[in-house]
Amino acid sequence: MIIAVDGPAASGKGSIARALAAHYGLPHLDTGLLYRAVGLSVARAGGNADDPHDAVAACDFPESLLMDTELRNEASGALASRVSIHPQVRAALIQRQRDFAMQPGGAVLDGRDIGTVIAPGASAKLFVIASPEVRADRRLNEMHRNGMEADRDAIIADIRARDDRDMNRDHAPLKQAEGADLLDTSNLTIDAAVRQAISLVDAQLDRRSKE
Ligand code: CDP
C-alpha cells in the first residue's frame, strides 16, 4: 500500500507522513530531502541553482549527503525550490522515488507531486495545508528551539515566495491530486492532525477495498 502526502512548506506533511509510516508499519521517504541535496550540492560546487545544467550535474550527489544537517536549514529549502523547477532535475529523481514507492509492502512518501506524478495510483492520498501565518510561526518556533533568531515577516515572505514558485511552475506543480483528501492543520495540534490523517487514510482504504 502506497500513501501519498503532499503539501506546502511547514504544513505539517512531514510529521504526518512520519506518523502514518509508524502507524501502518511502512517505510517513509521525505522526497524534499532529495531536492534539498541537489540544491546544496549545486551551491557547494559554486554553481547556479537556476541554471539547469548546474542543477542536473548535481543530481548524482553522494548518498551520505542525505545525512547532512545543513539540508534542514531555510537556505537549503530555498535552493531546493529553485532546482526543482527544472524538468531534467525532476526526471533524474523520479525513478528513485518510484522504486521506493513500489517496494514490497508499500511505503509512505511526502512531497509536492507524490499523488499527482510519482504515485498517481496510490492507495491513499492526503493534501496537507495550513495558513502562511501559522506555517511561519511553526518555522519560527523550530528555529528558536535550535537557538536561531529570525524575523517573522521575512519568514512569511519566504513561505509565500516558495508557495508561488512551487504552485506556478510548469512541471509537476504543487496541487491537490485527484482523489486526495484535504487536511487543513492551521488550528490542529500535531496529535490531532495525525488522528485526522489516520481516519482519512482508513476511510480511503476502506472505500478502495469495496471498489
Ligand atoms: O520541509 P519543507 O516543506 O519546507 O520543504 P521540502 O519538502 O523539503 O521541499 C523543499 C522544496 O523542494 C520545495 O519547496 C519544492 O520546491 C521541492 N520539492 C519538490 O519540488 N517536489 C517534491 N516532491 C519535494 C520537494
Short mmCIF file of C-alpha atoms and ligand atoms in Angstrom, two decimals:
data_model
loop_
_atom_site.label_atom_id
_atom_site.label_comp_id
_atom_site.label_asym_id
_atom_site.label_seq_id
_atom_site.Cartn_x
_atom_site.Cartn_y
_atom_site.Cartn_z
CA MET A 1 0.00 0.00 0.00
CA ILE A 2 1.32 3.42 -1.00
CA ILE A 3 0.34 6.53 0.96
CA ALA A 4 0.98 9.88 -0.77
CA VAL A 5 1.23 13.01 1.38
CA ASP A 6 1.64 16.34 -0.42
CA GLY A 7 1.51 19.94 0.69
CA PRO A 8 3.39 23.22 1.02
CA ALA A 9 6.30 24.04 3.36
CA ALA A 10 5.61 23.70 7.10
CA SER A 11 2.04 22.49 6.52
CA GLY A 12 2.76 19.53 8.81
CA LYS A 13 3.02 16.99 5.98
CA GLY A 14 6.43 15.68 7.10
CA SER A 15 5.32 14.97 10.69
CA ILE A 16 2.06 13.48 9.45
CA ALA A 17 3.85 11.25 6.92
CA ARG A 18 6.28 10.01 9.61
CA ALA A 19 3.40 9.26 11.98
CA LEU A 20 1.44 7.45 9.25
CA ALA A 21 4.51 5.35 8.43
CA ALA A 22 4.85 4.35 12.10
CA HIS A 23 1.11 3.67 12.41
CA TYR A 24 0.87 1.42 9.34
CA GLY A 25 4.37 -0.07 9.76
CA LEU A 26 5.65 1.28 6.42
CA PRO A 27 8.98 2.83 5.38
CA HIS A 28 8.93 6.60 4.80
CA LEU A 29 10.66 8.84 2.24
CA ASP A 30 10.84 12.61 2.65
CA THR A 31 11.28 13.45 -1.05
CA GLY A 32 12.05 17.10 -0.27
CA LEU A 33 15.41 15.91 1.06
CA LEU A 34 16.39 14.76 -2.45
CA TYR A 35 15.70 18.21 -3.91
CA ARG A 36 17.47 19.83 -0.96
CA ALA A 37 20.50 17.60 -1.60
CA VAL A 38 20.60 18.70 -5.25
CA GLY A 39 20.28 22.37 -4.26
CA LEU A 40 23.00 22.15 -1.62
CA SER A 41 25.33 20.26 -3.99
CA VAL A 42 24.96 22.98 -6.62
CA ALA A 43 25.74 25.68 -4.07
CA ARG A 44 28.76 23.81 -2.68
CA ALA A 45 30.12 23.28 -6.20
CA GLY A 46 29.85 27.05 -6.77
CA GLY A 47 27.11 26.56 -9.38
CA ASN A 48 23.86 28.40 -10.03
CA ALA A 49 20.63 26.70 -8.88
CA ASP A 50 18.67 28.49 -11.61
CA ASP A 51 20.87 27.00 -14.34
CA PRO A 52 19.51 23.60 -15.47
CA HIS A 53 22.99 22.34 -16.44
CA ASP A 54 24.45 23.05 -13.00
CA ALA A 55 21.36 21.57 -11.32
CA VAL A 56 21.35 18.35 -13.37
CA ALA A 57 25.06 17.84 -12.76
CA ALA A 58 24.29 17.83 -9.01
CA CYS A 59 21.67 15.05 -9.24
CA ASP A 60 24.17 12.24 -8.66
CA PHE A 61 25.03 13.60 -5.20
CA PRO A 62 26.65 11.12 -2.78
CA GLU A 63 24.19 9.15 -0.61
CA SER A 64 25.97 10.42 2.53
CA LEU A 65 24.77 13.95 1.75
CA LEU A 66 21.25 12.90 2.79
CA MET A 67 22.51 12.79 6.41
CA ASP A 68 23.92 16.34 6.30
CA THR A 69 22.18 18.57 8.88
CA GLU A 70 22.65 21.60 6.62
CA LEU A 71 19.91 20.13 4.39
CA ARG A 72 17.36 21.12 7.04
CA ASN A 73 18.01 24.86 7.01
CA GLU A 74 15.99 27.52 5.22
CA ALA A 75 18.73 28.23 2.68
CA SER A 76 18.67 24.60 1.51
CA GLY A 77 14.86 24.74 1.27
CA ALA A 78 15.05 27.81 -0.97
CA LEU A 79 17.77 26.19 -3.13
CA ALA A 80 15.61 23.04 -3.40
CA SER A 81 12.67 25.07 -4.60
CA ARG A 82 14.87 26.66 -7.29
CA VAL A 83 16.42 23.42 -8.63
CA SER A 84 13.06 21.61 -8.53
CA ILE A 85 11.71 23.88 -11.28
CA HIS A 86 13.93 22.19 -13.89
CA PRO A 87 12.17 19.25 -15.60
CA GLN A 88 15.53 17.50 -16.10
CA VAL A 89 16.11 17.53 -12.33
CA ARG A 90 12.63 16.14 -11.65
CA ALA A 91 13.21 13.44 -14.28
CA ALA A 92 16.56 12.49 -12.74
CA LEU A 93 14.94 11.95 -9.33
CA ILE A 94 11.73 10.23 -10.43
CA GLN A 95 12.91 6.60 -10.65
CA ARG A 96 14.43 6.62 -7.21
CA GLN A 97 11.14 7.83 -5.72
CA ARG A 98 9.04 5.33 -7.73
CA ASP A 99 11.34 2.46 -6.70
CA PHE A 100 10.88 3.45 -3.07
CA ALA A 101 7.10 3.66 -3.52
CA MET A 102 6.87 0.30 -5.30
CA GLN A 103 8.87 -1.75 -2.77
CA PRO A 104 7.08 -4.85 -1.50
CA GLY A 105 4.63 -3.98 1.28
CA GLY A 106 4.43 -0.36 0.22
CA ALA A 107 5.60 2.98 1.59
CA VAL A 108 4.68 6.48 2.69
CA LEU A 109 6.14 9.33 0.63
CA ASP A 110 5.76 13.04 1.27
CA GLY A 111 6.49 15.90 -1.10
CA ARG A 112 4.79 18.11 -3.66
CA ASP A 113 3.92 15.74 -6.53
CA ILE A 114 3.58 12.29 -4.95
CA GLY A 115 -0.16 11.92 -5.58
CA THR A 116 -0.02 13.62 -8.99
CA VAL A 117 3.20 12.32 -10.64
CA ILE A 118 5.20 9.83 -8.56
CA ALA A 119 2.37 7.56 -7.46
CA PRO A 120 -0.95 8.65 -9.03
CA GLY A 121 -2.37 5.19 -8.25
CA ALA A 122 -1.54 5.45 -4.51
CA SER A 123 -3.86 3.59 -2.13
CA ALA A 124 -4.44 6.78 -0.13
CA LYS A 125 -3.65 10.45 -0.76
CA LEU A 126 -3.63 13.50 1.51
CA PHE A 127 -3.11 17.15 0.66
CA VAL A 128 -1.99 18.92 3.82
CA ILE A 129 -2.30 22.71 4.09
CA ALA A 130 -2.15 25.49 6.70
CA SER A 131 -2.26 29.28 6.53
CA PRO A 132 1.05 31.06 5.74
CA GLU A 133 0.99 32.79 9.17
CA VAL A 134 0.59 29.51 11.07
CA ARG A 135 3.31 27.91 8.96
CA ALA A 136 5.66 30.86 9.60
CA ASP A 137 5.06 30.55 13.36
CA ARG A 138 5.90 26.83 13.20
CA ARG A 139 9.14 27.61 11.40
CA LEU A 140 9.95 30.36 13.93
CA ASN A 141 9.36 28.01 16.88
CA GLU A 142 11.51 25.37 15.25
CA MET A 143 14.31 27.91 14.73
CA HIS A 144 14.04 29.22 18.30
CA ARG A 145 14.29 25.66 19.60
CA ASN A 146 17.52 25.36 17.61
CA GLY A 147 18.82 28.60 19.11
CA MET A 148 18.36 30.66 15.92
CA GLU A 149 16.81 34.11 15.62
CA ALA A 150 14.60 35.08 12.68
CA ASP A 151 12.24 37.79 11.55
CA ARG A 152 8.58 36.65 11.30
CA ASP A 153 7.75 38.92 8.34
CA ALA A 154 10.80 37.65 6.44
CA ILE A 155 9.73 34.06 7.06
CA ILE A 156 6.16 34.76 5.88
CA ALA A 157 7.58 36.40 2.73
CA ASP A 158 9.86 33.40 2.14
CA ILE A 159 6.96 30.95 2.55
CA ARG A 160 4.79 32.93 0.12
CA ALA A 161 7.63 33.09 -2.43
CA ARG A 162 8.22 29.34 -2.17
CA ASP A 163 4.47 28.58 -2.48
CA ASP A 164 4.30 30.80 -5.52
CA ARG A 165 7.26 29.05 -7.17
CA ASP A 166 6.02 25.55 -6.25
CA MET A 167 2.41 26.13 -7.38
CA ASN A 168 3.11 28.00 -10.57
CA ARG A 169 5.94 26.02 -12.12
CA ASP A 170 5.23 24.28 -15.43
CA HIS A 171 6.32 20.79 -14.36
CA ALA A 172 4.65 18.90 -11.53
CA PRO A 173 3.30 21.99 -9.77
CA LEU A 174 2.06 21.69 -6.20
CA LYS A 175 -1.68 20.99 -6.30
CA GLN A 176 -4.26 18.74 -4.71
CA ALA A 177 -4.17 15.40 -6.54
CA GLU A 178 -7.31 13.80 -7.89
CA GLY A 179 -8.72 11.64 -5.11
CA ALA A 180 -6.68 13.35 -2.37
CA ASP A 181 -8.39 14.43 0.85
CA LEU A 182 -7.67 17.96 2.05
CA LEU A 183 -6.38 18.26 5.63
CA ASP A 184 -6.09 21.82 6.97
CA THR A 185 -3.82 21.74 10.04
CA SER A 186 -4.00 25.52 10.79
CA ASN A 187 -5.95 25.01 14.02
CA LEU A 188 -4.84 21.50 14.90
CA THR A 189 -2.16 20.24 17.25
CA ILE A 190 0.17 17.71 15.66
CA ASP A 191 -1.58 14.90 17.60
CA ALA A 192 -5.00 15.99 16.35
CA ALA A 193 -3.69 16.34 12.79
CA VAL A 194 -2.24 12.82 12.92
CA ARG A 195 -5.53 11.41 14.28
CA GLN A 196 -7.44 13.05 11.43
CA ALA A 197 -4.88 11.86 8.88
CA ILE A 198 -5.25 8.26 10.09
CA SER A 199 -9.03 8.39 9.90
CA LEU A 200 -8.95 9.91 6.39
CA VAL A 201 -6.49 7.24 5.20
CA ASP A 202 -8.55 4.45 6.83
CA ALA A 203 -11.68 5.75 5.07
CA GLN A 204 -9.89 5.87 1.70
CA LEU A 205 -8.52 2.34 2.16
CA ASP A 206 -11.98 1.14 3.13
CA ARG A 207 -13.55 2.77 0.04
CA ARG A 208 -10.89 1.25 -2.20
CA SER A 209 -11.37 -2.22 -0.76
CA LYS A 210 -15.06 -2.03 -1.80
CA GLU A 211 -14.34 -0.85 -5.37
O1 CDP B 1 10.04 20.80 4.53
P1 CDP B 1 9.55 21.78 3.51
O2 CDP B 1 8.13 21.56 3.14
O3 CDP B 1 9.89 23.19 3.81
O4 CDP B 1 10.38 21.54 2.19
P2 CDP B 1 10.70 20.19 1.46
O5 CDP B 1 9.52 19.27 1.46
O6 CDP B 1 11.98 19.68 2.00
O7 CDP B 1 10.90 20.68 -0.06
C1 CDP B 1 11.81 21.69 -0.39
C2 CDP B 1 11.49 22.13 -1.82
O8 CDP B 1 11.74 21.03 -2.72
C3 CDP B 1 10.05 22.53 -2.08
O9 CDP B 1 9.81 23.90 -1.88
C4 CDP B 1 9.82 22.12 -3.52
O10 CDP B 1 10.14 23.16 -4.41
C5 CDP B 1 10.79 21.00 -3.77
N1 CDP B 1 10.12 19.68 -3.81
C6 CDP B 1 9.53 19.29 -4.99
O11 CDP B 1 9.51 20.05 -5.96
N2 CDP B 1 8.94 18.07 -5.10
C7 CDP B 1 8.93 17.23 -4.05
N3 CDP B 1 8.36 16.03 -4.20
C8 CDP B 1 9.51 17.61 -2.83
C9 CDP B 1 10.09 18.87 -2.73
#
